[in-house]
PDB file of C-alpha atoms in Angstrom:
ATOM      1  CA  MET A 645      91.621 108.360 104.094  1.00 71.00           C
ATOM      2  CA  ASN A 646      94.282 105.549 103.144  1.00 89.00           C
ATOM      3  CA  VAL A 647      96.982 107.210 100.744  1.00 92.00           C
ATOM      4  CA  ASP A 648     100.163 106.046  99.632  1.00 92.00           C
ATOM      5  CA  ASN A 649     102.599 106.379  96.795  1.00 94.00           C
ATOM      6  CA  CYS A 650     101.986 104.568  93.524  1.00 93.00           C
ATOM      7  CA  PRO A 651     104.999 101.881  93.443  1.00 93.00           C
ATOM      8  CA  ARG A 652     105.096 102.338  89.506  1.00 90.00           C
ATOM      9  CA  CYS A 653     105.299 106.073  89.264  1.00 93.00           C
ATOM     10  CA  GLY A 654     105.518 107.592  92.702  1.00 92.00           C
ATOM     11  CA  ARG A 655     102.401 109.452  92.421  1.00 93.00           C
ATOM     12  CA  LEU A 656     100.194 109.909  95.586  1.00 93.00           C
ATOM     13  CA  TYR A 657      96.837 107.913  95.424  1.00 92.00           C
ATOM     14  CA  VAL A 658      93.980 106.787  97.391  1.00 93.00           C
ATOM     15  CA  LYS A 659      94.607 103.146  97.959  1.00 92.00           C
ATOM     16  CA  ASN A 660      92.544 100.441  95.957  1.00 92.00           C
ATOM     17  CA  LEU A 661      92.665  96.809  95.416  1.00 90.00           C
ATOM     18  CA  MET A 662      95.281  96.924  92.503  1.00 88.00           C
ATOM     19  CA  ASN A 663      97.535  99.183  94.935  1.00 91.00           C
ATOM     20  CA  LEU A 664      98.353 101.664  91.873  1.00 92.00           C
ATOM     21  CA  CYS A 665      97.018 105.092  90.966  1.00 93.00           C
ATOM     22  CA  GLN A 666      94.594 105.375  88.212  1.00 94.00           C
ATOM     23  CA  PRO A 667      96.945 106.815  85.694  1.00 95.00           C
ATOM     24  CA  CYS A 668      98.893 103.397  85.964  1.00 94.00           C
ATOM     25  CA  ILE A 669      96.034 101.269  86.088  1.00 94.00           C
ATOM     26  CA  LYS A 670      94.970 102.675  82.560  1.00 96.00           C
ATOM     27  CA  ASP A 671      98.382 102.093  81.234  1.00 95.00           C
ATOM     28  CA  LEU A 672      98.418  98.508  82.622  1.00 94.00           C
ATOM     29  CA  GLU A 673      94.981  97.871  81.095  1.00 96.00           C
ATOM     30  CA  HIS A 674      96.668  99.345  77.933  1.00 96.00           C
ATOM     31  CA  GLU A 675      99.702  97.176  78.069  1.00 96.00           C
ATOM     32  CA  TYR A 676      97.398  94.328  78.687  1.00 96.00           C
ATOM     33  CA  GLU A 677      95.096  94.824  75.502  1.00 96.00           C
ATOM     34  CA  ILE A 678      98.531  95.383  73.489  1.00 96.00           C
ATOM     35  CA  CYS A 679      99.624  91.730  74.797  1.00 94.00           C
ATOM     36  CA  VAL A 680      96.233  90.327  73.948  1.00 93.00           C
ATOM     37  CA  GLU A 681      95.996  91.720  70.658  1.00 94.00           C
ATOM     38  CA  TYR A 682      99.379  90.312  69.630  1.00 94.00           C
ATOM     39  CA  LEU A 683      98.767  87.139  71.065  1.00 91.00           C
ATOM     40  CA  ARG A 684      95.474  86.782  68.906  1.00 90.00           C
ATOM     41  CA  LYS A 685      97.569  87.284  65.788  1.00 91.00           C
ATOM     42  CA  ASN A 686     100.690  85.285  66.535  1.00 89.00           C
ATOM     43  CA  ARG A 687      99.734  82.320  68.886  1.00 85.00           C
ATOM     44  CA  GLY A 688     103.140  80.764  68.439  1.00 87.00           C
ATOM     45  CA  THR A 689     105.196  83.515  70.063  1.00 91.00           C
ATOM     46  CA  THR A 690     107.244  83.389  73.173  1.00 91.00           C
ATOM     47  CA  ILE A 691     107.287  85.500  76.250  1.00 92.00           C
ATOM     48  CA  GLN A 692     110.472  87.033  75.064  1.00 93.00           C
ATOM     49  CA  GLU A 693     109.176  87.700  71.629  1.00 94.00           C
ATOM     50  CA  LEU A 694     105.902  89.218  73.115  1.00 94.00           C
ATOM     51  CA  SER A 695     108.205  91.318  75.182  1.00 94.00           C
ATOM     52  CA  ASP A 696     110.504  92.546  72.687  1.00 95.00           C
ATOM     53  CA  VAL A 697     107.468  93.392  70.046  1.00 95.00           C
ATOM     54  CA  THR A 698     105.451  95.102  72.609  1.00 94.00           C
ATOM     55  CA  GLU A 699     107.864  96.703  74.585  1.00 95.00           C
ATOM     56  CA  ILE A 700     106.111  95.355  77.618  1.00 95.00           C
ATOM     57  CA  SER A 701     108.393  93.922  80.412  1.00 93.00           C
ATOM     58  CA  ILE A 702     108.341  90.071  81.076  1.00 92.00           C
ATOM     59  CA  LYS A 703     107.512  90.743  84.606  1.00 91.00           C
ATOM     60  CA  GLU A 704     104.204  92.434  83.698  1.00 93.00           C
ATOM     61  CA  ILE A 705     103.733  89.661  81.247  1.00 94.00           C
ATOM     62  CA  THR A 706     103.915  87.056  83.605  1.00 92.00           C
ATOM     63  CA  ARG A 707     101.841  88.993  86.056  1.00 91.00           C
ATOM     64  CA  PHE A 708      98.895  88.894  83.518  1.00 93.00           C
ATOM     65  CA  ILE A 709      99.463  85.261  83.039  1.00 92.00           C
ATOM     66  CA  ARG A 710      99.419  84.370  86.894  1.00 89.00           C
ATOM     67  CA  GLU A 711      96.539  86.706  87.262  1.00 88.00           C
ATOM     68  CA  GLY A 712      94.574  84.490  84.671  1.00 89.00           C
ATOM     69  CA  ARG A 713      94.229  87.334  82.540  1.00 91.00           C
ATOM     70  CA  ILE A 714      96.228  85.781  79.821  1.00 90.00           C
ATOM     71  CA  SER A 715      95.851  82.083  79.135  1.00 88.00           C
ATOM     72  CA  ILE A 716      98.639  80.159  77.766  1.00 87.00           C
ATOM     73  CA  ALA A 717      96.439  77.049  77.480  1.00 84.00           C
ATOM     74  CA  ASN A 718      96.399  77.802  73.378  1.00 81.00           C
ATOM     75  CA  ALA A 719      99.921  79.192  73.274  1.00 82.00           C
ATOM     76  CA  PRO A 720     102.172  76.397  73.146  1.00 84.00           C
ATOM     77  CA  ASN A 721     105.472  78.368  73.198  1.00 88.00           C
ATOM     78  CA  MET A 722     104.461  80.663  76.029  1.00 90.00           C
ATOM     79  CA  MET A 723     106.285  80.099  79.102  1.00 90.00           C
ATOM     80  CA  TYR A 724     107.192  82.389  82.048  1.00 90.00           C
ATOM     81  CA  PRO A 725     110.454  82.142  84.362  1.00 91.00           C
ATOM     82  CA  CYS A 726     110.626  80.114  87.800  1.00 92.00           C
ATOM     83  CA  GLU A 727     110.559  82.901  90.535  1.00 91.00           C
ATOM     84  CA  VAL A 728     113.775  80.818  91.797  1.00 93.00           C
ATOM     85  CA  CYS A 729     115.931  79.882  88.965  1.00 94.00           C
ATOM     86  CA  GLY A 730     114.407  81.842  86.064  1.00 90.00           C
ATOM     87  CA  THR A 731     113.749  78.260  84.141  1.00 92.00           C
ATOM     88  CA  LEU A 732     110.860  78.590  81.839  1.00 90.00           C
ATOM     89  CA  ILE A 733     107.671  77.091  83.099  1.00 92.00           C
ATOM     90  CA  ARG A 734     104.129  76.998  82.223  1.00 89.00           C
ATOM     91  CA  GLU A 735     102.450  76.730  85.693  1.00 88.00           C
ATOM     92  CA  GLY A 736     102.899  77.580  89.433  1.00 88.00           C
ATOM     93  CA  HIS A 737     105.654  79.706  90.658  1.00 90.00           C
ATOM     94  CA  MET A 738     108.743  77.113  90.639  1.00 92.00           C
ATOM     95  CA  CYS A 739     109.974  74.496  88.432  1.00 93.00           C
ATOM     96  CA  ASP A 740     110.023  70.993  89.566  1.00 94.00           C
ATOM     97  CA  SER A 741     113.594  70.915  90.188  1.00 94.00           C
ATOM     98  CA  CYS A 742     113.382  73.750  92.655  1.00 94.00           C
ATOM     99  CA  ARG A 743     109.964  72.697  94.118  1.00 94.00           C
ATOM    100  CA  SER A 744     111.712  69.351  94.983  1.00 95.00           C
ATOM    101  CA  ARG A 745     114.802  71.007  96.418  1.00 95.00           C
ATOM    102  CA  LEU A 746     112.645  73.112  98.783  1.00 94.00           C
ATOM    103  CA  THR A 747     110.691  69.987  99.897  1.00 94.00           C
ATOM    104  CA  LYS A 748     113.913  68.173 100.613  1.00 95.00           C
ATOM    105  CA  ASP A 749     115.473  71.136 102.557  1.00 94.00           C
ATOM    106  CA  LEU A 750     111.999  71.534 104.525  1.00 94.00           C
ATOM    107  CA  ALA A 751     112.050  67.866 105.380  1.00 93.00           C
ATOM    108  CA  ASN A 752     115.771  68.301 106.448  1.00 93.00           C
ATOM    109  CA  ALA A 753     114.997  71.170 108.770  1.00 92.00           C
ATOM    110  CA  ALA A 754     112.007  69.297 110.231  1.00 90.00           C
ATOM    111  CA  LYS A 755     114.196  66.170 110.739  1.00 90.00           C
ATOM    112  CA  GLU A 756     116.953  68.511 112.369  1.00 88.00           C
ATOM    113  CA  ASN A 757     114.576  70.029 114.669  1.00 86.00           C
ATOM    114  CA  GLU A 758     113.144  66.816 115.837  1.00 85.00           C
ATOM    115  CA  GLU A 759     116.789  65.534 116.793  1.00 81.00           C
ATOM    116  CA  LYS A 760     117.438  68.782 118.635  1.00 79.00           C
ATOM    117  CA  LYS A 761     114.052  68.277 120.708  1.00 77.00           C
ATOM    118  CA  GLU A 762     115.125  64.752 121.447  1.00 74.00           C
ATOM    119  CA  THR A 763     118.592  65.642 122.643  1.00 73.00           C
ATOM    120  CA  LYS A 764     117.762  68.620 124.780  1.00 66.00           C
ATOM    121  CA  LYS A 765     117.086  67.674 128.367  1.00 59.00           C
ATOM    122  CA  ALA A 766     114.416  69.353 130.415  1.00 55.00           C
ATOM    123  CA  PRO A 767     116.221  71.407 133.360  1.00 56.00           C
ATOM    124  CA  ASP A 768     116.369  69.441 136.550  1.00 56.00           C
ATOM    125  CA  GLY A 769     115.630  72.820 138.693  1.00 56.00           C
ATOM    126  CA  ALA A 770     115.213  76.528 138.938  1.00 58.00           C
ATOM    127  CA  TYR A 771     119.000  77.028 139.603  1.00 58.00           C
ATOM    128  CA  ARG A 772     120.416  74.516 137.007  1.00 58.00           C
ATOM    129  CA  ALA A 773     122.095  77.359 135.212  1.00 56.00           C
ATOM    130  CA  VAL A 774     123.838  78.732 138.167  1.00 56.00           C
ATOM    131  CA  ASP A 775     124.950  75.298 139.538  1.00 53.00           C
ATOM    132  CA  LYS A 776     126.374  74.574 136.197  1.00 55.00           C
ATOM    133  CA  PHE A 777     128.691  77.438 136.294  1.00 55.00           C
ATOM    134  CA  ARG A 778     129.870  76.648 139.899  1.00 55.00           C
ATOM    135  CA  ASN A 779     131.331  73.112 139.033  1.00 53.00           C
TER     136      ASN A 779
END
């Protein structure tokens, strides 16, 4: 049997798709219902206001949004933090500036890797390392 400790409460549970024990799944569903009910009544709320009023962490609310359980399409003020810098965004995991910086860093790393391959010479023989130290 696959068992593990619940990451939320520490109880022992049989592993499932949500990776939580049954009481924590029920608590999470209850938190979701509270968020949805508040958003139905207050469409112009922000994620901070929602968290303050419902006492549900921004991390959990962001999780609901990323899972597609809470739609922010009809909530113009609802945004969640970028995973890198914390800037509020409406889609994806990173803001545009972090995404462009990551793209630029990856391009530079690939370029450096290519330059290293070009400057690296193939060894002349099996004893090249030994001959190098004798000279």
